[in-house]
């Protein structure tokens, strides 16, 4: 994680800071500031921390840093007292989670149920063939031929795949949608992202209905 608690404040990893605490389980964490990995906080002992931890990659950190620090790694507490850290939580309650490594479907479901208002960004560059398979699936092979689509579209929450390009491809409610990455970030920041996703779904739905109507009129004419 990027932030630990030190004297009640969110602090970034620094080897000189001793006694910083994990904001979820209150255990002591130590600063990992090597050359190889992103500087981060890690638990001192391997004691179970209930947070859904993921090793933080540069990709993960770069995404988080697109947003204000106050929105990064925000504790979210459920009615039953369960505590987790959202990668990004906006002031209007939208959670954005960045997922680089493999995640079990049960865990996706658990996070969806926990955060409810959530958008996923998935690293589309982790597996070398994902981007090609994704494009083929959208164009002609059907969604089952892409692991990304197969793994993620069983869930109704919006998910976007980051192939490291200016365009983010995503799926929401079973409809493929796309955003310029820049536009996506701006829309999360100004609170318009959910409305924009809905607009894109509606456009796609109308496009499909027009297609069906056209097809229907062709059939009636008996061509
Ligand atoms: Zn912890």
CSV table of C-alpha atoms and ligand atoms in Angstrom, one decimal:
chain,number,residue,atom,x,y,z
A,1,UNK,CA,0.0,0.0,0.0
A,2,UNK,CA,1.0,3.6,-0.6
A,3,UNK,CA,-0.2,5.0,2.7
A,4,UNK,CA,0.1,3.9,6.3
A,5,UNK,CA,-1.1,5.8,9.4
A,6,UNK,CA,1.5,7.6,11.4
A,7,UNK,CA,0.4,9.8,14.2
A,8,UNK,CA,-3.1,9.5,12.8
A,9,UNK,CA,-2.0,10.9,9.4
A,10,UNK,CA,-1.7,9.2,6.0
A,11,UNK,CA,2.0,8.9,5.2
A,12,UNK,CA,4.0,7.5,2.2
A,13,UNK,CA,6.7,4.9,2.8
A,14,UNK,CA,9.9,6.3,4.3
A,15,UNK,CA,12.5,4.1,6.0
A,16,UNK,CA,13.0,6.7,8.7
A,17,UNK,CA,9.4,6.4,9.9
A,18,UNK,CA,9.2,3.7,12.5
A,19,UNK,CA,5.9,2.5,14.0
A,20,UNK,CA,3.5,3.3,11.2
A,21,UNK,CA,0.3,1.3,11.3
A,22,UNK,CA,-1.8,-0.6,8.7
A,23,UNK,CA,-5.1,1.4,8.5
A,24,UNK,CA,-7.1,-1.8,8.3
A,25,UNK,CA,-5.7,-4.1,11.0
A,26,UNK,CA,-3.6,-1.6,13.1
A,27,UNK,CA,-0.6,-3.9,12.9
A,28,UNK,CA,2.8,-2.3,12.5
A,29,UNK,CA,4.0,-1.9,8.9
A,30,UNK,CA,7.5,-1.3,7.6
A,31,UNK,CA,8.6,0.9,4.7
A,32,UNK,CA,9.9,-1.0,1.7
A,33,UNK,CA,12.0,1.5,-0.3
A,34,UNK,CA,14.2,-0.6,-2.5
A,35,UNK,CA,15.3,0.2,-6.1
A,36,UNK,CA,13.4,-2.6,-7.7
A,37,UNK,CA,9.8,-2.2,-6.5
A,38,UNK,CA,7.5,0.7,-6.0
A,39,UNK,CA,8.1,2.2,-2.5
A,40,UNK,CA,5.3,0.8,-0.3
A,41,UNK,CA,4.4,-0.3,3.2
A,42,UNK,CA,4.3,-3.9,4.1
A,43,UNK,CA,3.2,-5.8,7.2
A,44,UNK,CA,6.0,-6.5,9.6
A,45,UNK,CA,4.8,-10.0,10.4
A,46,UNK,CA,2.8,-12.3,8.2
A,47,UNK,CA,-0.2,-12.0,10.5
A,48,UNK,CA,-3.4,-12.2,8.6
A,49,UNK,CA,-4.7,-8.8,7.5
A,50,UNK,CA,-8.3,-8.8,6.4
A,51,UNK,CA,-7.6,-6.4,3.6
A,52,UNK,CA,-7.6,-7.6,0.1
A,53,UNK,CA,-3.9,-7.0,-0.6
A,54,UNK,CA,-2.4,-6.9,-4.0
A,55,UNK,CA,1.3,-6.4,-4.7
A,56,UNK,CA,1.4,-2.9,-5.9
A,57,UNK,CA,2.9,-2.5,-9.4
A,58,UNK,CA,3.9,0.6,-11.2
A,59,UNK,CA,0.8,0.3,-13.3
A,60,UNK,CA,-1.3,0.3,-10.1
A,61,UNK,CA,0.4,3.2,-8.6
A,62,UNK,CA,0.3,5.3,-11.8
A,63,UNK,CA,-3.4,4.8,-12.0
A,64,UNK,CA,-4.0,5.8,-8.3
A,65,UNK,CA,-1.8,8.9,-8.9
A,66,UNK,CA,-4.2,10.2,-11.5
A,67,UNK,CA,-6.5,11.2,-8.6
A,68,UNK,CA,-6.2,13.4,-5.6
A,69,UNK,CA,-4.3,11.9,-2.6
A,70,UNK,CA,-7.4,12.2,-0.4
A,71,UNK,CA,-9.2,9.9,-2.7
A,72,UNK,CA,-6.5,7.2,-2.7
A,73,UNK,CA,-6.6,4.2,-0.4
A,74,UNK,CA,-9.7,5.2,1.4
A,75,UNK,CA,-11.1,3.0,4.1
A,76,UNK,CA,-14.6,1.9,3.5
A,77,UNK,CA,-16.5,0.3,6.4
A,78,UNK,CA,-19.6,-1.8,5.8
A,79,UNK,CA,-22.7,-1.8,8.1
A,80,UNK,CA,-21.4,-5.0,9.7
A,81,UNK,CA,-18.1,-3.3,10.5
A,82,UNK,CA,-16.0,-5.0,7.7
A,83,UNK,CA,-13.2,-2.8,6.7
A,84,UNK,CA,-11.4,-2.5,3.4
A,85,UNK,CA,-9.3,0.0,1.5
A,86,UNK,CA,-10.6,1.2,-1.8
A,87,UNK,CA,-7.9,2.1,-4.3
A,88,UNK,CA,-9.9,5.2,-5.2
A,89,UNK,CA,-13.0,6.5,-3.5
A,90,UNK,CA,-14.5,9.7,-4.8
A,91,UNK,CA,-16.3,12.2,-2.5
A,92,UNK,CA,-19.6,11.1,-4.0
A,93,UNK,CA,-18.9,7.5,-3.0
A,94,UNK,CA,-17.8,5.9,-6.3
A,95,UNK,CA,-15.0,3.3,-5.8
A,96,UNK,CA,-12.5,2.6,-8.6
A,97,UNK,CA,-10.4,-0.6,-8.2
A,98,UNK,CA,-7.3,-1.3,-10.2
A,99,UNK,CA,-6.6,-5.0,-10.8
A,100,UNK,CA,-3.3,-6.2,-12.2
A,101,UNK,CA,-3.1,-9.8,-11.0
A,102,UNK,CA,-5.5,-12.7,-11.3
A,103,UNK,CA,-8.5,-12.4,-9.0
A,104,UNK,CA,-11.0,-15.2,-8.2
A,105,UNK,CA,-14.6,-14.6,-9.2
A,106,UNK,CA,-15.7,-15.0,-5.6
A,107,UNK,CA,-13.5,-12.1,-4.7
A,108,UNK,CA,-14.7,-9.9,-7.5
A,109,UNK,CA,-18.2,-10.7,-6.2
A,110,UNK,CA,-17.3,-10.0,-2.6
A,111,UNK,CA,-15.8,-6.6,-3.6
A,112,UNK,CA,-18.8,-5.7,-5.8
A,113,UNK,CA,-21.2,-6.5,-2.9
A,114,UNK,CA,-19.0,-4.6,-0.4
A,115,UNK,CA,-18.5,-1.4,-2.4
A,116,UNK,CA,-21.7,-1.6,-4.5
A,117,UNK,CA,-20.9,1.6,-6.5
A,118,UNK,CA,-17.7,0.3,-8.2
A,119,UNK,CA,-15.9,0.5,-11.5
A,120,UNK,CA,-13.0,-1.9,-12.3
A,121,UNK,CA,-9.9,-1.1,-14.3
A,122,UNK,CA,-8.1,-4.3,-15.3
A,123,UNK,CA,-4.5,-4.4,-16.6
A,124,UNK,CA,-4.9,-5.8,-20.1
A,125,UNK,CA,-1.2,-6.2,-20.6
A,126,UNK,CA,-0.5,-8.8,-18.0
A,127,UNK,CA,-1.1,-11.7,-20.4
A,128,UNK,CA,0.6,-11.3,-23.8
A,129,UNK,CA,-2.4,-12.5,-25.9
A,130,UNK,CA,-5.2,-10.7,-24.0
A,131,UNK,CA,-5.4,-7.7,-26.3
A,132,UNK,CA,-5.5,-9.7,-29.5
A,133,UNK,CA,-8.0,-12.1,-28.1
A,134,UNK,CA,-10.1,-9.2,-26.9
A,135,UNK,CA,-10.2,-7.6,-30.3
A,136,UNK,CA,-11.0,-10.8,-32.1
A,137,UNK,CA,-13.8,-11.5,-29.6
A,138,UNK,CA,-15.4,-8.2,-30.2
A,139,UNK,CA,-15.0,-8.4,-34.0
A,140,UNK,CA,-16.0,-11.9,-34.9
A,141,UNK,CA,-15.2,-14.7,-32.5
A,142,UNK,CA,-17.7,-14.1,-29.7
A,143,UNK,CA,-17.0,-13.1,-26.1
A,144,UNK,CA,-16.3,-16.5,-24.9
A,145,UNK,CA,-13.1,-16.6,-26.9
A,146,UNK,CA,-11.5,-13.9,-24.7
A,147,UNK,CA,-10.5,-14.7,-21.2
A,148,UNK,CA,-10.8,-11.1,-20.1
A,149,UNK,CA,-14.4,-10.9,-21.3
A,150,UNK,CA,-15.3,-14.3,-20.1
A,151,UNK,CA,-13.9,-13.6,-16.6
A,152,UNK,CA,-15.3,-10.2,-16.1
A,153,UNK,CA,-18.6,-9.8,-18.0
A,154,UNK,CA,-20.5,-12.3,-15.8
A,155,UNK,CA,-20.6,-9.3,-13.4
A,156,UNK,CA,-22.9,-6.4,-14.0
A,157,UNK,CA,-20.5,-3.7,-12.7
A,158,UNK,CA,-18.6,-1.6,-15.3
A,159,UNK,CA,-15.1,-3.0,-16.2
A,160,UNK,CA,-12.5,-1.4,-18.4
A,161,UNK,CA,-9.4,-3.0,-19.8
A,162,UNK,CA,-6.2,-1.0,-20.0
A,163,UNK,CA,-4.0,-2.2,-22.9
A,164,UNK,CA,-1.6,0.7,-22.3
A,165,UNK,CA,-3.2,2.8,-25.1
A,166,UNK,CA,-5.1,6.1,-25.1
A,167,UNK,CA,-8.4,4.2,-25.5
A,168,UNK,CA,-10.0,2.2,-22.6
A,169,UNK,CA,-12.3,-0.6,-23.8
A,170,UNK,CA,-14.9,-1.7,-21.4
A,171,UNK,CA,-18.1,-3.5,-20.8
A,172,UNK,CA,-21.1,-2.5,-18.7
A,173,UNK,CA,-24.4,-4.4,-18.4
A,174,UNK,CA,-23.3,-6.6,-21.3
A,175,UNK,CA,-22.6,-3.7,-23.7
A,176,UNK,CA,-19.2,-2.9,-25.0
A,177,UNK,CA,-18.2,0.8,-24.5
A,178,UNK,CA,-15.1,2.8,-24.8
A,179,UNK,CA,-13.6,5.9,-23.3
A,180,UNK,CA,-10.5,8.0,-24.1
A,181,UNK,CA,-8.4,7.3,-21.0
A,182,UNK,CA,-8.1,11.1,-20.4
A,183,UNK,CA,-11.9,11.5,-20.6
A,184,UNK,CA,-12.4,8.6,-18.3
A,185,UNK,CA,-10.2,10.2,-15.6
A,186,UNK,CA,-11.8,13.6,-16.0
A,187,UNK,CA,-15.2,12.1,-15.8
A,188,UNK,CA,-14.4,10.2,-12.6
A,189,UNK,CA,-13.0,13.5,-11.1
A,190,UNK,CA,-16.0,15.6,-12.0
A,191,UNK,CA,-18.5,13.0,-11.0
A,192,UNK,CA,-20.0,12.4,-14.4
A,193,UNK,CA,-18.6,9.0,-15.2
A,194,UNK,CA,-21.7,6.9,-14.3
A,195,UNK,CA,-24.0,9.1,-16.4
A,196,UNK,CA,-21.6,8.9,-19.3
A,197,UNK,CA,-21.4,5.1,-19.1
A,198,UNK,CA,-25.3,5.0,-19.1
A,199,UNK,CA,-25.3,7.3,-22.1
A,200,UNK,CA,-22.9,5.1,-24.0
A,201,UNK,CA,-25.0,2.0,-23.1
A,202,UNK,CA,-28.2,3.8,-24.4
A,203,UNK,CA,-26.5,4.8,-27.6
A,204,UNK,CA,-25.3,1.2,-28.1
A,205,UNK,CA,-28.8,-0.1,-27.3
A,206,UNK,CA,-30.4,2.3,-29.8
A,207,UNK,CA,-27.9,1.3,-32.5
A,208,UNK,CA,-28.8,-2.4,-32.0
A,209,UNK,CA,-32.5,-1.7,-32.1
A,210,UNK,CA,-32.1,0.3,-35.3
A,211,UNK,CA,-30.2,-2.7,-36.8
A,212,UNK,CA,-33.0,-5.0,-35.8
A,213,UNK,CA,-35.6,-2.8,-37.3
A,214,UNK,CA,-33.7,-2.5,-40.5
A,215,UNK,CA,-33.3,-6.2,-40.6
A,216,UNK,CA,-37.1,-6.6,-39.9
A,217,UNK,CA,-38.0,-4.3,-42.8
A,218,UNK,CA,-35.7,-6.2,-45.2
A,219,UNK,CA,-37.3,-9.5,-44.1
A,220,UNK,CA,-40.9,-8.1,-44.7
A,221,UNK,CA,-40.0,-7.0,-48.2
A,222,UNK,CA,-39.0,-10.5,-48.9
A,223,UNK,CA,-35.4,-9.9,-50.1
B,1,LIG,ZN1,-3.2,-4.8,7.9
